[in-house]
PDB file of C-alpha atoms in Angstrom:
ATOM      1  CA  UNK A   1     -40.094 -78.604 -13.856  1.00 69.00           C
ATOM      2  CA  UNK A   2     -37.660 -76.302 -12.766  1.00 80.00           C
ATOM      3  CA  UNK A   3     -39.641 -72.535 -11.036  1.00 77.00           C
ATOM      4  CA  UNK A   4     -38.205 -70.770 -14.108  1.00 85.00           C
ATOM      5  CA  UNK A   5     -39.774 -72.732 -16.579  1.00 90.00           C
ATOM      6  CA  UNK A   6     -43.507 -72.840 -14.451  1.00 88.00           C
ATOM      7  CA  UNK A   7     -42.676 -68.859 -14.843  1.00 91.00           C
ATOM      8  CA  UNK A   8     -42.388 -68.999 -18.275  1.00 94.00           C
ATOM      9  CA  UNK A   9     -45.030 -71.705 -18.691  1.00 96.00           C
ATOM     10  CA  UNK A  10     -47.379 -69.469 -17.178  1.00 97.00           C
ATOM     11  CA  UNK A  11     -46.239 -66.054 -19.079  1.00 97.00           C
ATOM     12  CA  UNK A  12     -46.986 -67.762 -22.518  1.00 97.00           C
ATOM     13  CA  UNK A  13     -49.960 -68.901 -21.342  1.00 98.00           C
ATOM     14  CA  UNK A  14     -51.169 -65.442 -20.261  1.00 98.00           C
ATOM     15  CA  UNK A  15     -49.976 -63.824 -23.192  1.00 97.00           C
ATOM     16  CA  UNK A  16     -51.965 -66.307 -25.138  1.00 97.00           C
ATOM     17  CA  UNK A  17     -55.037 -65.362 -23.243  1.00 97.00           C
ATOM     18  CA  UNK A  18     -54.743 -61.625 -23.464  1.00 96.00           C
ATOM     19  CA  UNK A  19     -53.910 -62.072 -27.448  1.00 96.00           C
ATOM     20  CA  UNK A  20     -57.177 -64.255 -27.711  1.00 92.00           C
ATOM     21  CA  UNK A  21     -59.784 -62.414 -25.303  1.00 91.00           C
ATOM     22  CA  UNK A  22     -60.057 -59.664 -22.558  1.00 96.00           C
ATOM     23  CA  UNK A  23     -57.246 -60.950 -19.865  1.00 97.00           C
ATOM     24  CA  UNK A  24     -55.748 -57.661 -20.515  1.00 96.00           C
ATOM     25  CA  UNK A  25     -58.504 -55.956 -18.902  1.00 97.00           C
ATOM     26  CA  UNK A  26     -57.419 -57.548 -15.551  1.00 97.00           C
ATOM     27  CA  UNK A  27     -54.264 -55.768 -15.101  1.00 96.00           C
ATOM     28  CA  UNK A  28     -56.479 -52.645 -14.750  1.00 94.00           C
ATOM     29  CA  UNK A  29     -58.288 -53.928 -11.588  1.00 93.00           C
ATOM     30  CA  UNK A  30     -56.589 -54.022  -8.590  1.00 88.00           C
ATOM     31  CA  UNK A  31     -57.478 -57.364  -6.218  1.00 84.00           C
ATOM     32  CA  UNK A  32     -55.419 -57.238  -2.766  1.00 76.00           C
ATOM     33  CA  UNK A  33     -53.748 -54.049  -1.676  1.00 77.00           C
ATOM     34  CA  UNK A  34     -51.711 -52.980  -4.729  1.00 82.00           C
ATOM     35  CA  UNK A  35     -51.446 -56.415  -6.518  1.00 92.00           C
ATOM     36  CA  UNK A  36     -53.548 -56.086  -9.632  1.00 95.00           C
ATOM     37  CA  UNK A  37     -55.973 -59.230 -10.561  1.00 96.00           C
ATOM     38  CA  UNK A  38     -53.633 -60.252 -13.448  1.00 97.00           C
ATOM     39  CA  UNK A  39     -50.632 -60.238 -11.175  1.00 96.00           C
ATOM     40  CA  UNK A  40     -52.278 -62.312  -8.224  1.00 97.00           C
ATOM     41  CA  UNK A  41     -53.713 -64.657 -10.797  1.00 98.00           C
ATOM     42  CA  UNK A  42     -50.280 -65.120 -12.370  1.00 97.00           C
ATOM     43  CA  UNK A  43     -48.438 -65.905  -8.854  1.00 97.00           C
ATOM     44  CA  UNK A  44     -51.427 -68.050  -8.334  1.00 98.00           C
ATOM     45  CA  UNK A  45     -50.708 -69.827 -11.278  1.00 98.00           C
ATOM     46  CA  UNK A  46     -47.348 -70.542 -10.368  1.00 97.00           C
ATOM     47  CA  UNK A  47     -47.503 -71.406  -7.023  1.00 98.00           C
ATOM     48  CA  UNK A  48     -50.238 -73.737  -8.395  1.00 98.00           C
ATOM     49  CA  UNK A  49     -47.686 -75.761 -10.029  1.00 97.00           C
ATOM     50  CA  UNK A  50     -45.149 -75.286  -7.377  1.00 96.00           C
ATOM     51  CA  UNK A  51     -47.731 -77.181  -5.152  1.00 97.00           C
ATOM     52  CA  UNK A  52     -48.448 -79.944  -7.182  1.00 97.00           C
ATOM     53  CA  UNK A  53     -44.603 -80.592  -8.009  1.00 95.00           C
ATOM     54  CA  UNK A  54     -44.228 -80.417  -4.054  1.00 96.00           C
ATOM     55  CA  UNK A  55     -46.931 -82.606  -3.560  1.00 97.00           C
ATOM     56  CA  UNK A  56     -46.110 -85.299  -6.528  1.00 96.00           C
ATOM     57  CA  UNK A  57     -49.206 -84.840  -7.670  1.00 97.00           C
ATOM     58  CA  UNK A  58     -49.926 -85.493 -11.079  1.00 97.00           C
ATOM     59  CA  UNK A  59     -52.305 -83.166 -12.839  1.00 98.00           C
ATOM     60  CA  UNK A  60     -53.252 -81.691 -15.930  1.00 98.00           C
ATOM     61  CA  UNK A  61     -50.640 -78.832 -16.417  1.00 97.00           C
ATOM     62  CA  UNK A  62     -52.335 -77.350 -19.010  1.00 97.00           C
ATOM     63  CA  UNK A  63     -56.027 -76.980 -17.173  1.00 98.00           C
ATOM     64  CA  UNK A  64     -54.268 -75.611 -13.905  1.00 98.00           C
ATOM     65  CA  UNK A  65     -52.715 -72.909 -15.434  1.00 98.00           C
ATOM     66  CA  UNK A  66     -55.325 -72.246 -17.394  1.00 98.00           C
ATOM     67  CA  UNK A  67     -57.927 -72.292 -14.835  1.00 98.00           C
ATOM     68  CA  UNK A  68     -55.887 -70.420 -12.014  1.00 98.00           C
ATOM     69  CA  UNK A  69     -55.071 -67.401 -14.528  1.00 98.00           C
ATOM     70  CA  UNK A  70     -59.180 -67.380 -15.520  1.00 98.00           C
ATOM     71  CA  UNK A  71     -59.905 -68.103 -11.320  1.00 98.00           C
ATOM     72  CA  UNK A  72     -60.764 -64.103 -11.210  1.00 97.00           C
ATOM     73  CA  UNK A  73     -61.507 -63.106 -14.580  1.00 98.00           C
ATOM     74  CA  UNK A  74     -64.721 -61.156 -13.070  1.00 95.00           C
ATOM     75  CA  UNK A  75     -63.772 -58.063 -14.956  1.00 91.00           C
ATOM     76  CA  UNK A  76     -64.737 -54.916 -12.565  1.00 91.00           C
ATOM     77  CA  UNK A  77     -63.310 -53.596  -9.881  1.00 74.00           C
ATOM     78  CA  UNK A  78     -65.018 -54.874  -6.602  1.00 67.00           C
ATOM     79  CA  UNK A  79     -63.619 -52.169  -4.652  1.00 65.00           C
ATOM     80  CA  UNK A  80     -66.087 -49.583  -6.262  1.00 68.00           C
ATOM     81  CA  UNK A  81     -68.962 -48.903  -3.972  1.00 75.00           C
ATOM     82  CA  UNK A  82     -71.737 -50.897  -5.601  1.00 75.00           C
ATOM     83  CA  UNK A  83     -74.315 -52.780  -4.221  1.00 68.00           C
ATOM     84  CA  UNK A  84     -73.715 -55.317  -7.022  1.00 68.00           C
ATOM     85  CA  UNK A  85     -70.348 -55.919  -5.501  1.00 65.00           C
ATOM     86  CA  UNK A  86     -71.713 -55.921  -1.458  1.00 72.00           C
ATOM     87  CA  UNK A  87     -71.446 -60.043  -2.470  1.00 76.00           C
ATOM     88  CA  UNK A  88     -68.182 -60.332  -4.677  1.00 78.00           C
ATOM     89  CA  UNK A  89     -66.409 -63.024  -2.375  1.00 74.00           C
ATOM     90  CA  UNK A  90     -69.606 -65.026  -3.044  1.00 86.00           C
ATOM     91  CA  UNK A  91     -70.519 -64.311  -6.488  1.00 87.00           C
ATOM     92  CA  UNK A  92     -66.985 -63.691  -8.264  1.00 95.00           C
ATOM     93  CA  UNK A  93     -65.779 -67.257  -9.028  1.00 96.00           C
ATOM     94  CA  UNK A  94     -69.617 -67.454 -11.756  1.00 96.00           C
ATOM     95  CA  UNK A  95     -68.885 -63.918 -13.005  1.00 95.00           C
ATOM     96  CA  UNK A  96     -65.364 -65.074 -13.751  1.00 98.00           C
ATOM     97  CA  UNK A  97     -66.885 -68.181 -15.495  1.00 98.00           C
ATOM     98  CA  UNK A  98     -69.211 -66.505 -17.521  1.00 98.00           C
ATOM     99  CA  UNK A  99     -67.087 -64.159 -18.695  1.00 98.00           C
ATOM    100  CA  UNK A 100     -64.281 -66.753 -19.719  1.00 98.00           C
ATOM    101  CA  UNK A 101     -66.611 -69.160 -21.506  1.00 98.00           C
ATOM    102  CA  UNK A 102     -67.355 -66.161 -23.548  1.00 98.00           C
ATOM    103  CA  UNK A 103     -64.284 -66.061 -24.281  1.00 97.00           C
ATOM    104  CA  UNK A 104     -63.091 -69.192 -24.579  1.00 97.00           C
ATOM    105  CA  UNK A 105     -63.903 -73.017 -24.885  1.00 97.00           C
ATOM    106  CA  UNK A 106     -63.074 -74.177 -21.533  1.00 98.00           C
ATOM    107  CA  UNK A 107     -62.558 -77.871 -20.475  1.00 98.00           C
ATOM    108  CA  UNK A 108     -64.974 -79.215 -17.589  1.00 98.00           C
ATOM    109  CA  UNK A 109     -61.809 -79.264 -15.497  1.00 98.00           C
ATOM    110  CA  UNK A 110     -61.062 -75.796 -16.134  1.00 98.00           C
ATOM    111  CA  UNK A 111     -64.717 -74.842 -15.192  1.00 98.00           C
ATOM    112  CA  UNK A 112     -64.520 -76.408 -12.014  1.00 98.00           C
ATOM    113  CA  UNK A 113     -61.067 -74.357 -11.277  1.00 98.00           C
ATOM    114  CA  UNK A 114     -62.434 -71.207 -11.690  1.00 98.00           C
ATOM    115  CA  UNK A 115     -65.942 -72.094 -10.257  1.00 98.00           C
ATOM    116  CA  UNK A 116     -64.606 -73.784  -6.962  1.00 98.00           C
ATOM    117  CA  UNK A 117     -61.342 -71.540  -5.940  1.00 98.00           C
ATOM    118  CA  UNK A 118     -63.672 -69.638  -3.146  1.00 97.00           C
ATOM    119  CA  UNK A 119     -64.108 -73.127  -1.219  1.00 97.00           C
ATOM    120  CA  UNK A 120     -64.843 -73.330   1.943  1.00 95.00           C
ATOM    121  CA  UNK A 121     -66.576 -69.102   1.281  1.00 92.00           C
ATOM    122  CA  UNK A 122     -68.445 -70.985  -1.502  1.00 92.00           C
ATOM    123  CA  UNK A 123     -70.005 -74.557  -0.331  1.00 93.00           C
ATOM    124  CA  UNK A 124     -69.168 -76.978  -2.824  1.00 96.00           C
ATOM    125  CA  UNK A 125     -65.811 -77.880  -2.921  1.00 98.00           C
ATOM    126  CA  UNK A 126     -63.437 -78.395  -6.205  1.00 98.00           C
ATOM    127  CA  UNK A 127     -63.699 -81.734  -7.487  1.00 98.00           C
ATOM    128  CA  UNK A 128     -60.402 -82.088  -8.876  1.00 98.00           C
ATOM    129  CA  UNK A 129     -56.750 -81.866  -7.930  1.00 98.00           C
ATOM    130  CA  UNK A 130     -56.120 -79.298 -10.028  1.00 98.00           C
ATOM    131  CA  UNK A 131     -59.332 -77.246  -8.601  1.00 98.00           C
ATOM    132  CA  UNK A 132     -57.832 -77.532  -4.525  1.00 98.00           C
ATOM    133  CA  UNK A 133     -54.482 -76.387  -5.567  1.00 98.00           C
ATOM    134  CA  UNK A 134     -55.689 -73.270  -7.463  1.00 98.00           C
ATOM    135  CA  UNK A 135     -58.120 -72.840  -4.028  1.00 98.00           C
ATOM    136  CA  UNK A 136     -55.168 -73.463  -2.563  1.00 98.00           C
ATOM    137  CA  UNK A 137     -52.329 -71.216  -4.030  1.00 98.00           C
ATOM    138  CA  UNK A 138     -55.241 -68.279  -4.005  1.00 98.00           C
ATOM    139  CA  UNK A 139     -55.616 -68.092  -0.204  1.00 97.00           C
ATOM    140  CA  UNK A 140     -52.100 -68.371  -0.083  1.00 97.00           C
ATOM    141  CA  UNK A 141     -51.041 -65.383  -2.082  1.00 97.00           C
ATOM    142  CA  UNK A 142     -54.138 -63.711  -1.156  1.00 95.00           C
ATOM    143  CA  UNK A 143     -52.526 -63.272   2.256  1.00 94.00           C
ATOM    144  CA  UNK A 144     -49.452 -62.653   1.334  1.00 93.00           C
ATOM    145  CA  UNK A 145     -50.764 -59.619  -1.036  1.00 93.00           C
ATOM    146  CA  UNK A 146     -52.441 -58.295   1.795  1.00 88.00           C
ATOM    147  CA  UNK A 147     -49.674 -58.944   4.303  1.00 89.00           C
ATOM    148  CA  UNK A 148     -47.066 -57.116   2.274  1.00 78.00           C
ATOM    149  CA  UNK A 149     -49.231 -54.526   1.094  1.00 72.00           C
ATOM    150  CA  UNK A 150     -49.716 -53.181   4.640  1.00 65.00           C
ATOM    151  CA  UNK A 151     -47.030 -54.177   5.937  1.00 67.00           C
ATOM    152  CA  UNK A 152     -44.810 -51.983   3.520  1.00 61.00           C
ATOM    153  CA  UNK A 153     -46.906 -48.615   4.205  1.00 58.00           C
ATOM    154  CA  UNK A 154     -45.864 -49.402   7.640  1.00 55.00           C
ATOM    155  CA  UNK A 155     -41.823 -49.443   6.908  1.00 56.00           C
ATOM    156  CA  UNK A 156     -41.540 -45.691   6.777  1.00 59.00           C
ATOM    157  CA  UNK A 157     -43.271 -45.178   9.891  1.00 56.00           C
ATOM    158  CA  UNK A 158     -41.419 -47.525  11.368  1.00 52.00           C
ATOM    159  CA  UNK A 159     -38.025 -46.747  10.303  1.00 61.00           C
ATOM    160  CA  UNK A 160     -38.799 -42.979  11.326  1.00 59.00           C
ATOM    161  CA  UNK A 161     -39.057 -44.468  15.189  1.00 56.00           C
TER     162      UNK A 161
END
């Protein structure tokens, strides 16, 4: 599958999600730097596939895309000072599973995506391909958000030198 069609693969999928439950809440939260929680989970989505095509791995399209646009469906914004969030890299990945099988009927495969993406943070690692590429693809673009993010509030002190 050619990247534009995983884009578009992944934008109906999305829109399908925010037409059916509360996705559309997560472009309200913001997750690294100035990346909002539904744009990191939709590059997450994408370079999910991206890996698996690079890989030849053969996986369950449908579940990874799923399950790496529900990975941080936790629905607050961790950045607020709240002792309830002191834990969020530790607690996130069952908030985001509650709150999307209450939402939607999820496939044991799509459980264990969103429950395992914080491997090795959480202990128990994912127990399917489609679960290590969404862990995967979220450190990935995880650092990259944060990488860019500071890295462009930089450029104008820079360029002033």
């Amino acid at each position: 599958m050619q990247v534009l069609e995983l884009e578009m693969l992944v934008e109906r999928a999305a829109a399908e999600l925010e037409s059916e439950g509360r996705f559309a809440m997560t472009r309200r939260f913001v997750q690294h730097g100035g990346v909002t929680v539904y744009e990191h989970c939709v590059r997450v989505a994408v370079l999910s596939c991206r890996l698996a095509a690079a890989l030849g791995w053969e996986v369950d399209l449908g579940a990874l895309v799923r399950g790496a646009l529900l990975h941080d469906y936790f629905l607050y914004d961790w950045h607020e000072k709240d002792d309830s969030h002191r834990l969020h890299g530790f607690t996130h990945p069952r908030a985001a599973l509650n709150n999307a099988c209450a939402d939607w009927e999820l496939s044991p495969r799509e459980r264990n995506i969103i429950l395992r993406h914080m491997f090795p943070l959480t202990p128990v690692p994912p127990a399917c391909r489609e679960g290590w590429l969404v862990c995967m693809a979220d450190k990935i673009c995880a650092v990259h958000e944060m990488i860019y993010t500071r890295t462009r509030r930089l450029r104008p002190a820079l360029a002033r030198r």
